[in-house]
mmCIF file of C-alpha atoms in Angstrom:
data_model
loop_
_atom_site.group_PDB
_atom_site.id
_atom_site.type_symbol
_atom_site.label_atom_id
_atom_site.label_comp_id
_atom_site.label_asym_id
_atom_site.label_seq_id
_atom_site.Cartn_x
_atom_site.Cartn_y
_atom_site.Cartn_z
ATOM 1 C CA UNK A 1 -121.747 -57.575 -116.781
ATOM 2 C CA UNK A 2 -119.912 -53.920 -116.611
ATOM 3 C CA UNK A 3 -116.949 -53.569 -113.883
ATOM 4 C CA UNK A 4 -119.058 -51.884 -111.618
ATOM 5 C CA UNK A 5 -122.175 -54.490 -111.784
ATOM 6 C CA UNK A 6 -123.233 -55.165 -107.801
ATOM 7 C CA UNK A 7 -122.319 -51.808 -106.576
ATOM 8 C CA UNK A 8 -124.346 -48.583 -105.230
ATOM 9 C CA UNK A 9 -123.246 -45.041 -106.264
ATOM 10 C CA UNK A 10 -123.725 -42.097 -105.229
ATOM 11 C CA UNK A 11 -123.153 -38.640 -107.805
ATOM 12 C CA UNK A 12 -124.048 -35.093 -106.257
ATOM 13 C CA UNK A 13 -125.038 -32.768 -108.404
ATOM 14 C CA UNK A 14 -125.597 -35.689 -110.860
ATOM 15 C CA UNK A 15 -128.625 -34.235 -112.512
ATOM 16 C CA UNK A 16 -126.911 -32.300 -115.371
ATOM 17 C CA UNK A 17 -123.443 -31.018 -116.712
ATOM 18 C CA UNK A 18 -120.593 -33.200 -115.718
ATOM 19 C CA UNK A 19 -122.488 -35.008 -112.720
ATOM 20 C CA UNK A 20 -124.740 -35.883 -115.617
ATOM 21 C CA UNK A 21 -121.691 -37.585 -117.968
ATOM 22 C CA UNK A 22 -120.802 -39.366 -114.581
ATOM 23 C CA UNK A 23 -124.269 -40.435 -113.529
ATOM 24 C CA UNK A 24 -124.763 -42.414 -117.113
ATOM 25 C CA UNK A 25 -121.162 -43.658 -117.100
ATOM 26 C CA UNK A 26 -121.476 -45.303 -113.769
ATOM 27 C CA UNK A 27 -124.766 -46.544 -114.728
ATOM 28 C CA UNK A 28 -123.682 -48.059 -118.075
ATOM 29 C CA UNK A 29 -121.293 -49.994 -115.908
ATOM 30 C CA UNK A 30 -124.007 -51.573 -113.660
ATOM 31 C CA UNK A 31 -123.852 -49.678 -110.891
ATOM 32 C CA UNK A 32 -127.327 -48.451 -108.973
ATOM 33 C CA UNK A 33 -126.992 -44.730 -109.340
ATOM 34 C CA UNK A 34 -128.174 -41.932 -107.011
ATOM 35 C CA UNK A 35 -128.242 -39.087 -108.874
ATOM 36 C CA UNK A 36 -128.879 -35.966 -106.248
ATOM 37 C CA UNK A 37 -129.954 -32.390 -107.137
ATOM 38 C CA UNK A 38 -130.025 -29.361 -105.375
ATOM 39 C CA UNK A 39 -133.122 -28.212 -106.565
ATOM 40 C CA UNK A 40 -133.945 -28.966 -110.481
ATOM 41 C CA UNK A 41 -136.056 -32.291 -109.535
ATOM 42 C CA UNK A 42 -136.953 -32.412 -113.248
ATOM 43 C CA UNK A 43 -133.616 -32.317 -114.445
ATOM 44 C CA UNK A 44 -132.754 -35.087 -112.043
ATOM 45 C CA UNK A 45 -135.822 -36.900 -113.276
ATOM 46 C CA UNK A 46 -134.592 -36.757 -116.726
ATOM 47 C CA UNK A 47 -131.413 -38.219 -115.832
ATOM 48 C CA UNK A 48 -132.987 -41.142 -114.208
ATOM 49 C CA UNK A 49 -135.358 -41.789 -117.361
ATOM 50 C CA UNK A 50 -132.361 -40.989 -119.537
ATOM 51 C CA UNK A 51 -130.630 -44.470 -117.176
ATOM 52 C CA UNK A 52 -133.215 -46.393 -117.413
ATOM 53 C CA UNK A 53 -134.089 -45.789 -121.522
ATOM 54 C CA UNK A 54 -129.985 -47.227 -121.699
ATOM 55 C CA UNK A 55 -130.712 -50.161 -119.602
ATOM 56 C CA UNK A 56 -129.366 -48.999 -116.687
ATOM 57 C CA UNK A 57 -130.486 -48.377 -112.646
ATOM 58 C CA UNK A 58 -131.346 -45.068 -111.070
ATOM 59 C CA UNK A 59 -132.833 -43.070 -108.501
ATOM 60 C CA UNK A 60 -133.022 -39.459 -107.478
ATOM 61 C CA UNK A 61 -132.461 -37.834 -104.282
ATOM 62 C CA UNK A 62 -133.283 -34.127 -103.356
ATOM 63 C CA UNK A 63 -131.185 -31.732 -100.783
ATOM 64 C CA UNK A 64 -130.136 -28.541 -100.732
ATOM 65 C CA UNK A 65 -125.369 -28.380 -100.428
ATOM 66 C CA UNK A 66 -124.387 -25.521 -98.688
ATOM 67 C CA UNK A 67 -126.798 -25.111 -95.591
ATOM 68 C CA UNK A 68 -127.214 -26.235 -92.060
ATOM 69 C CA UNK A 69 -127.826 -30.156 -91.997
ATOM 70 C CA UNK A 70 -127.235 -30.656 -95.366
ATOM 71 C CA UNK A 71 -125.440 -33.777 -94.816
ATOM 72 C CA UNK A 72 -127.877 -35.016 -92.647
ATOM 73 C CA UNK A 73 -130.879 -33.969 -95.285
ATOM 74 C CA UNK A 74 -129.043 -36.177 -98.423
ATOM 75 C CA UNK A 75 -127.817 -39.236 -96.767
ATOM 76 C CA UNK A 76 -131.536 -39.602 -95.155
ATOM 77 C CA UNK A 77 -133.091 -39.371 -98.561
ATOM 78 C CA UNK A 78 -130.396 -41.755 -99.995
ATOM 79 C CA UNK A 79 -131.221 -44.151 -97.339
ATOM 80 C CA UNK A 80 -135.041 -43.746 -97.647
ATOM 81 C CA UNK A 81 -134.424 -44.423 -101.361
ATOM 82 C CA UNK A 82 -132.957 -47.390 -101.099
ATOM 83 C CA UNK A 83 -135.257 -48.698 -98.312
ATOM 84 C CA UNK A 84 -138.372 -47.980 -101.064
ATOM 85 C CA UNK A 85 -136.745 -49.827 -103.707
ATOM 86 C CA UNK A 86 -135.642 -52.985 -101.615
ATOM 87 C CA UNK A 87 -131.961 -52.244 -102.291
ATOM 88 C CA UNK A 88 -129.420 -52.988 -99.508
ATOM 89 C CA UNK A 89 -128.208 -50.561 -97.567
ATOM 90 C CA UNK A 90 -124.837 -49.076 -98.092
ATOM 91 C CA UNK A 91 -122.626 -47.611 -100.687
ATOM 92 C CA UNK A 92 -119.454 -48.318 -102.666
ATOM 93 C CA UNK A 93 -118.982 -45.448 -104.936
ATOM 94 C CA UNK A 94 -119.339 -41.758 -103.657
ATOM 95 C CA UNK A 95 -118.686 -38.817 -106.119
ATOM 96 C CA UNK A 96 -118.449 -35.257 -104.619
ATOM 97 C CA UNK A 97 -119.765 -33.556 -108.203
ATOM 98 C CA UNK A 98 -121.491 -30.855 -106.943
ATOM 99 C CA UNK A 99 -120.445 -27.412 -107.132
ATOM 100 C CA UNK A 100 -120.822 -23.851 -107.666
ATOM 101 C CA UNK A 101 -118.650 -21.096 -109.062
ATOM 102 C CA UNK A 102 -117.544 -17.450 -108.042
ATOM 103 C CA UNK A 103 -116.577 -15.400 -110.536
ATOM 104 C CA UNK A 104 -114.557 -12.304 -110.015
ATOM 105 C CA UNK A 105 -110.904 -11.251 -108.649
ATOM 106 C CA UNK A 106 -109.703 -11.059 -105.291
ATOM 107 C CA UNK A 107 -111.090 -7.348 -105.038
ATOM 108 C CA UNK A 108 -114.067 -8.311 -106.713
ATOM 109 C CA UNK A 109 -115.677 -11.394 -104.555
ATOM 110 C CA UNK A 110 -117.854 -10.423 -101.408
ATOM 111 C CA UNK A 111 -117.508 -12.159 -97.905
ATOM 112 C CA UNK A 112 -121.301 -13.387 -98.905
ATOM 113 C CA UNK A 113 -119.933 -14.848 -102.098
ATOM 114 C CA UNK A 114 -116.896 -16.333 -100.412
ATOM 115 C CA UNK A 115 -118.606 -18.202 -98.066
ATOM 116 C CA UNK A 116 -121.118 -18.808 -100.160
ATOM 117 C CA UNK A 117 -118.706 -21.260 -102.625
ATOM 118 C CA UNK A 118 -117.058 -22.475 -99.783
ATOM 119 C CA UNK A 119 -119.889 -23.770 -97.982
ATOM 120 C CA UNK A 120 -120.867 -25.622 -100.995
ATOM 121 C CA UNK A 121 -117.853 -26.549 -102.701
ATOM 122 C CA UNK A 122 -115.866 -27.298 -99.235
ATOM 123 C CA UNK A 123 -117.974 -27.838 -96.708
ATOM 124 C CA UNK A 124 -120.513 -29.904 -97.965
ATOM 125 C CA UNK A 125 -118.350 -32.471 -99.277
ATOM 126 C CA UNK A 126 -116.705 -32.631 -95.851
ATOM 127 C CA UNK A 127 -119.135 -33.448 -93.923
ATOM 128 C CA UNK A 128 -121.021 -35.886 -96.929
ATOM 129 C CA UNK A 129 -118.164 -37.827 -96.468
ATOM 130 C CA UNK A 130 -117.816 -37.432 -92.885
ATOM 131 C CA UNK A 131 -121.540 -38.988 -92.425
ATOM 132 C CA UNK A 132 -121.375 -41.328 -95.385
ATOM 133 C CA UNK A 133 -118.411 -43.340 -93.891
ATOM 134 C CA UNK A 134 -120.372 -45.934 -91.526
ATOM 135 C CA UNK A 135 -122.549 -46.829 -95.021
ATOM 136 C CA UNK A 136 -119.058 -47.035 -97.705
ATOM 137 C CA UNK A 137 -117.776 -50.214 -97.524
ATOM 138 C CA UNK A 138 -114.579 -51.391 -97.311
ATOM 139 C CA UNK A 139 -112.948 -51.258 -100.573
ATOM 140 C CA UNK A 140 -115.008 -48.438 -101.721
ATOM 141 C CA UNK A 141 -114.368 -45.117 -103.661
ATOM 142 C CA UNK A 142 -114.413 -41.298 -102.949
ATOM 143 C CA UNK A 143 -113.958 -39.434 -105.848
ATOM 144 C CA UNK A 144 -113.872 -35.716 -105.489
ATOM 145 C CA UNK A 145 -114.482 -33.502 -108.845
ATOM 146 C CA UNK A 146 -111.568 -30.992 -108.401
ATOM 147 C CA UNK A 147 -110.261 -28.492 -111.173
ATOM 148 C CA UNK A 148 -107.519 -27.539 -113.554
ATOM 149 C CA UNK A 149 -107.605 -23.854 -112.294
ATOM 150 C CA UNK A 150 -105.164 -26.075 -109.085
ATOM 151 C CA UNK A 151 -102.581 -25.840 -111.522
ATOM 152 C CA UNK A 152 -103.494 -23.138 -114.084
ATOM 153 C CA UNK A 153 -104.000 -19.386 -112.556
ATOM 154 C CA UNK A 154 -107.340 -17.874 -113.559
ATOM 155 C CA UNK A 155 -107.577 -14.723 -111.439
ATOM 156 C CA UNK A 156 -111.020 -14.181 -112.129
ATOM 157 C CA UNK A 157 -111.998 -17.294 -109.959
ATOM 158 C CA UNK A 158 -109.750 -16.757 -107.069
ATOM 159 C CA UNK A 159 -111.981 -18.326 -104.633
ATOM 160 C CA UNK A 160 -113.643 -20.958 -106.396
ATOM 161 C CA UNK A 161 -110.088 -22.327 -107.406
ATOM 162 C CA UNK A 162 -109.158 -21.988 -103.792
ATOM 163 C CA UNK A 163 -111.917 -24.097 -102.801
ATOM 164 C CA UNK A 164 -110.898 -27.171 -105.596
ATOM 165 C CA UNK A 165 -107.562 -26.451 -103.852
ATOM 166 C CA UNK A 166 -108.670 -27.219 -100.861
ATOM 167 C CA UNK A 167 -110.785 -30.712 -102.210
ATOM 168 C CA UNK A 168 -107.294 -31.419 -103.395
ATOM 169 C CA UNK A 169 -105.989 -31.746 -99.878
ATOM 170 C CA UNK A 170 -108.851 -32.839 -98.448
ATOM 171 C CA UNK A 171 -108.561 -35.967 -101.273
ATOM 172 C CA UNK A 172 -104.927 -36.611 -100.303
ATOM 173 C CA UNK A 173 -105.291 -36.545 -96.321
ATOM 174 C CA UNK A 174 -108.499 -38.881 -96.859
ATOM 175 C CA UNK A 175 -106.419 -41.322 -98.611
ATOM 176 C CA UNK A 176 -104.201 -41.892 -96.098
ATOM 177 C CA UNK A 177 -106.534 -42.119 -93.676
ATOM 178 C CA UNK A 178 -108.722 -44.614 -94.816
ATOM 179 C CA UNK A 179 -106.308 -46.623 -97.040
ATOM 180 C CA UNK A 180 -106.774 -49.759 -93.845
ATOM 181 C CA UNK A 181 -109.967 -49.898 -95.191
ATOM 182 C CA UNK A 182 -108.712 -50.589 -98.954
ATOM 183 C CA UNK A 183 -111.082 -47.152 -99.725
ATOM 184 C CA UNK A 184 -109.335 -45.231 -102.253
ATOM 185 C CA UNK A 185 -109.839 -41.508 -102.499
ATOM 186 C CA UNK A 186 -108.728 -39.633 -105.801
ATOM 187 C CA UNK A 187 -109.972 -35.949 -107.201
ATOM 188 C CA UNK A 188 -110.710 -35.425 -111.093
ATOM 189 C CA UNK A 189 -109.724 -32.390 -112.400
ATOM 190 C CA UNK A 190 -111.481 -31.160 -115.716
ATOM 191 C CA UNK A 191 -110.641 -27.917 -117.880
ATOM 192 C CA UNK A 192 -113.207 -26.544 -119.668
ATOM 193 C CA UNK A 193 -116.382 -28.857 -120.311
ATOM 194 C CA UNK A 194 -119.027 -28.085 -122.754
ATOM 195 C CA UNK A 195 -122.270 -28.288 -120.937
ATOM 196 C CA UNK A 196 -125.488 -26.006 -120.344
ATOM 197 C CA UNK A 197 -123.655 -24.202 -117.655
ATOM 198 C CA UNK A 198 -120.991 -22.918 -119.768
ATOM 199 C CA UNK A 199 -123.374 -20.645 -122.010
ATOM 200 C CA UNK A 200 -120.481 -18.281 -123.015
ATOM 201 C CA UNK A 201 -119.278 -21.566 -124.966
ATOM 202 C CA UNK A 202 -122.260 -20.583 -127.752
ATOM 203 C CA UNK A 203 -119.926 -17.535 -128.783
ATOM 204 C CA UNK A 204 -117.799 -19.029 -131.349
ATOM 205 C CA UNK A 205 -114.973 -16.747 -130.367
ATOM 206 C CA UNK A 206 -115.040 -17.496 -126.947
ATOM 207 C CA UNK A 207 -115.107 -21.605 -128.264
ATOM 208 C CA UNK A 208 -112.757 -21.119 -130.454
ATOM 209 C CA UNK A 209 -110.004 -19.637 -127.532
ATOM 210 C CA UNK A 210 -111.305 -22.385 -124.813
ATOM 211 C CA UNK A 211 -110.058 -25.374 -127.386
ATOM 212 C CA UNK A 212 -107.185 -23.769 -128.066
ATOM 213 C CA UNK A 213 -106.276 -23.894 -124.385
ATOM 214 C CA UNK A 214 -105.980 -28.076 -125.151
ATOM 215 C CA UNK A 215 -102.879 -30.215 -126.347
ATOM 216 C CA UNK A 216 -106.326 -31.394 -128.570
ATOM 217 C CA UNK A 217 -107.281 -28.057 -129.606
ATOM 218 C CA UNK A 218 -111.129 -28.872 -128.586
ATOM 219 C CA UNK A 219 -113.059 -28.479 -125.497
ATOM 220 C CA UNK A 220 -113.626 -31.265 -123.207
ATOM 221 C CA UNK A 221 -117.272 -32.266 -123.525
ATOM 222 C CA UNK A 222 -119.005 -34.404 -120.167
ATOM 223 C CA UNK A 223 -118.309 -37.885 -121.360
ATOM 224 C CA UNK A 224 -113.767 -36.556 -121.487
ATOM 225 C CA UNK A 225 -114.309 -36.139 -117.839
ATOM 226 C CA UNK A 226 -117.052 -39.338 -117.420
ATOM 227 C CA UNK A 227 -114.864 -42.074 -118.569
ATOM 228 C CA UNK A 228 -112.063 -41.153 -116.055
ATOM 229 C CA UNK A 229 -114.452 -41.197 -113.397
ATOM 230 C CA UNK A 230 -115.327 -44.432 -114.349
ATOM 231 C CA UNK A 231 -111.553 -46.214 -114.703
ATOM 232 C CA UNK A 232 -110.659 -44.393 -110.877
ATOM 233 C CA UNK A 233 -114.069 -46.442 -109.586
ATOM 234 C CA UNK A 234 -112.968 -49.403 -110.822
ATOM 235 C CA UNK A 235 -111.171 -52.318 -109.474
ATOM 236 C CA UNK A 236 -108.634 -51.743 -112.036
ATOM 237 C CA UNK A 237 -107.376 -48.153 -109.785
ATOM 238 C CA UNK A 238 -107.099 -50.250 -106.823
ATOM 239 C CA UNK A 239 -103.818 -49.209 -106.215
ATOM 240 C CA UNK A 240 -104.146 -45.473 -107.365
ATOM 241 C CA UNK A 241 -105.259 -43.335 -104.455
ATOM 242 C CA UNK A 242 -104.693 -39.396 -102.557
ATOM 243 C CA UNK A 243 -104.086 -38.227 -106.425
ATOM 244 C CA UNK A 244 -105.263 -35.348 -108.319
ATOM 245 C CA UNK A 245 -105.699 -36.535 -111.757
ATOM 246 C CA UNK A 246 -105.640 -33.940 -113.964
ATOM 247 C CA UNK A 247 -108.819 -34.290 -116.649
ATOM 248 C CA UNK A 248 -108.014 -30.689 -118.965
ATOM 249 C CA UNK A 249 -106.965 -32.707 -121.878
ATOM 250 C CA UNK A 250 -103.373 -31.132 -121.639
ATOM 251 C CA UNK A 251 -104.773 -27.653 -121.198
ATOM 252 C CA UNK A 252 -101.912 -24.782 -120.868
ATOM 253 C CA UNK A 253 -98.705 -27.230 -120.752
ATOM 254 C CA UNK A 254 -96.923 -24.719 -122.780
ATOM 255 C CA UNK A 255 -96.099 -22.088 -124.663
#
């Protein structure tokens, strides 16, 4: 029996990366895991097999973050999933993984690119959480994947950190809102993660100066970032909630 045996969970972007980590974590703990993609079905696929191989429970679920009726498009192919499979309806665990980055400084980004990120990496989360509150339960969890670039300046991401500063708030004015309901709502902030979509990683120059950014002198790999996931969806954060828990394993807190 893990702590999380009994529950439903859902992980956007949960196909590879970090939502990946996540995905198996929850899974390994016994919860039913939706892993949703934007578009790589195999990848999400892969994930699922990769669950079930481990002994755990999984589906995936296809839509497109960052368009009109998004929303609308994953939570009815969450609940059709669950409706094939014979699962109850419902959810106790929702992770706001997916994401996208835009690189460049503030003279550098385009208005396409800016509201590109936003739409995905603001929006989209909004309004999945807006439409997935009549099927969390009471008790439940929002966990929103934030960033370290909150609290470290990288100008060569200016929007994309201002959109993980914006999840911030949006995690801390949640919590207070639905706190009645006993739902906690906490963000996870990672540094750098080594995962496919950090290719520059490969250069051991460009390895080498990412791990030295850590109290640990290594860089973070999915499972770092997994495992805290896991304790804030657990019954033992009950009474942790509207925090941003920073995940960089002690990246830049010094000279």
């Amino acid at each position: 029996m893990g702590t999380l045996t009994g529950r439903t969970a859902l992980v956007t972007g949960g196909s590879r990366g970090i939502g990946r980590g996540i995905a198996e974590r929850l899974a390994r703990e016994g919860a039913l895991v939706a892993v949703h993609y934007g578009s790589n079905r195999e990848a999400a696929e892969k994930t699922v097999a990769a669950i079930g191989e481990a002994g755990g429970r999984a589906f995936a679920i296809g839509a497109q973050l960052g368009v009109p009726g998004d929303a609308d498009a994953l939570w009815t192919a969450f609940d059709a999933a669950l409706a094939a499979r014979g699962a109850p309806g419902g959810l106790d665990i929702l992770v706001n993984n997916a994401g996208i980055n835009a690189h460049g400084r503030i003279h550098e980004v385009t208005e396409a690119d800016y509201d590109r990120v936003f739409a995905v990496n603001v929006k989209a989360p909004f309004f999945v959480i807006r439409q997935g509150l009549d099927r969390l339960r009471d008790g439940g969890r929002i966990i929103n994947i934030s960033s370290g670039v909150t609290r470290i300046a990288f100008p060569a991401i200016a929007a994309y950190a201002m959109t993980k500063g914006a999840v911030d708030t949006l995690t801390l004015t949640l919590a207070k809102d639905l706190g009645p309901r006993g739902i906690t709502v906490n963000s996870v902030s990672p540094g750098i993660v080594e995962t496919d979509i950090n290719p520059w990683l490969a250069d051991p120059d460009a390895h080498a100066q990412a791990a030295a950014y850590s109290a640990f002198g290594r860089v973070g790999e999915a499972a770092d970032i997994a495992d805290v996931v896991a304790f804030v969806a657990s019954d033992d954060a009950r009474w942790i909630t509207g925090q941003a828990i920073d995940a960089t394993g002690g990246s830049l807190l010094g000279p």
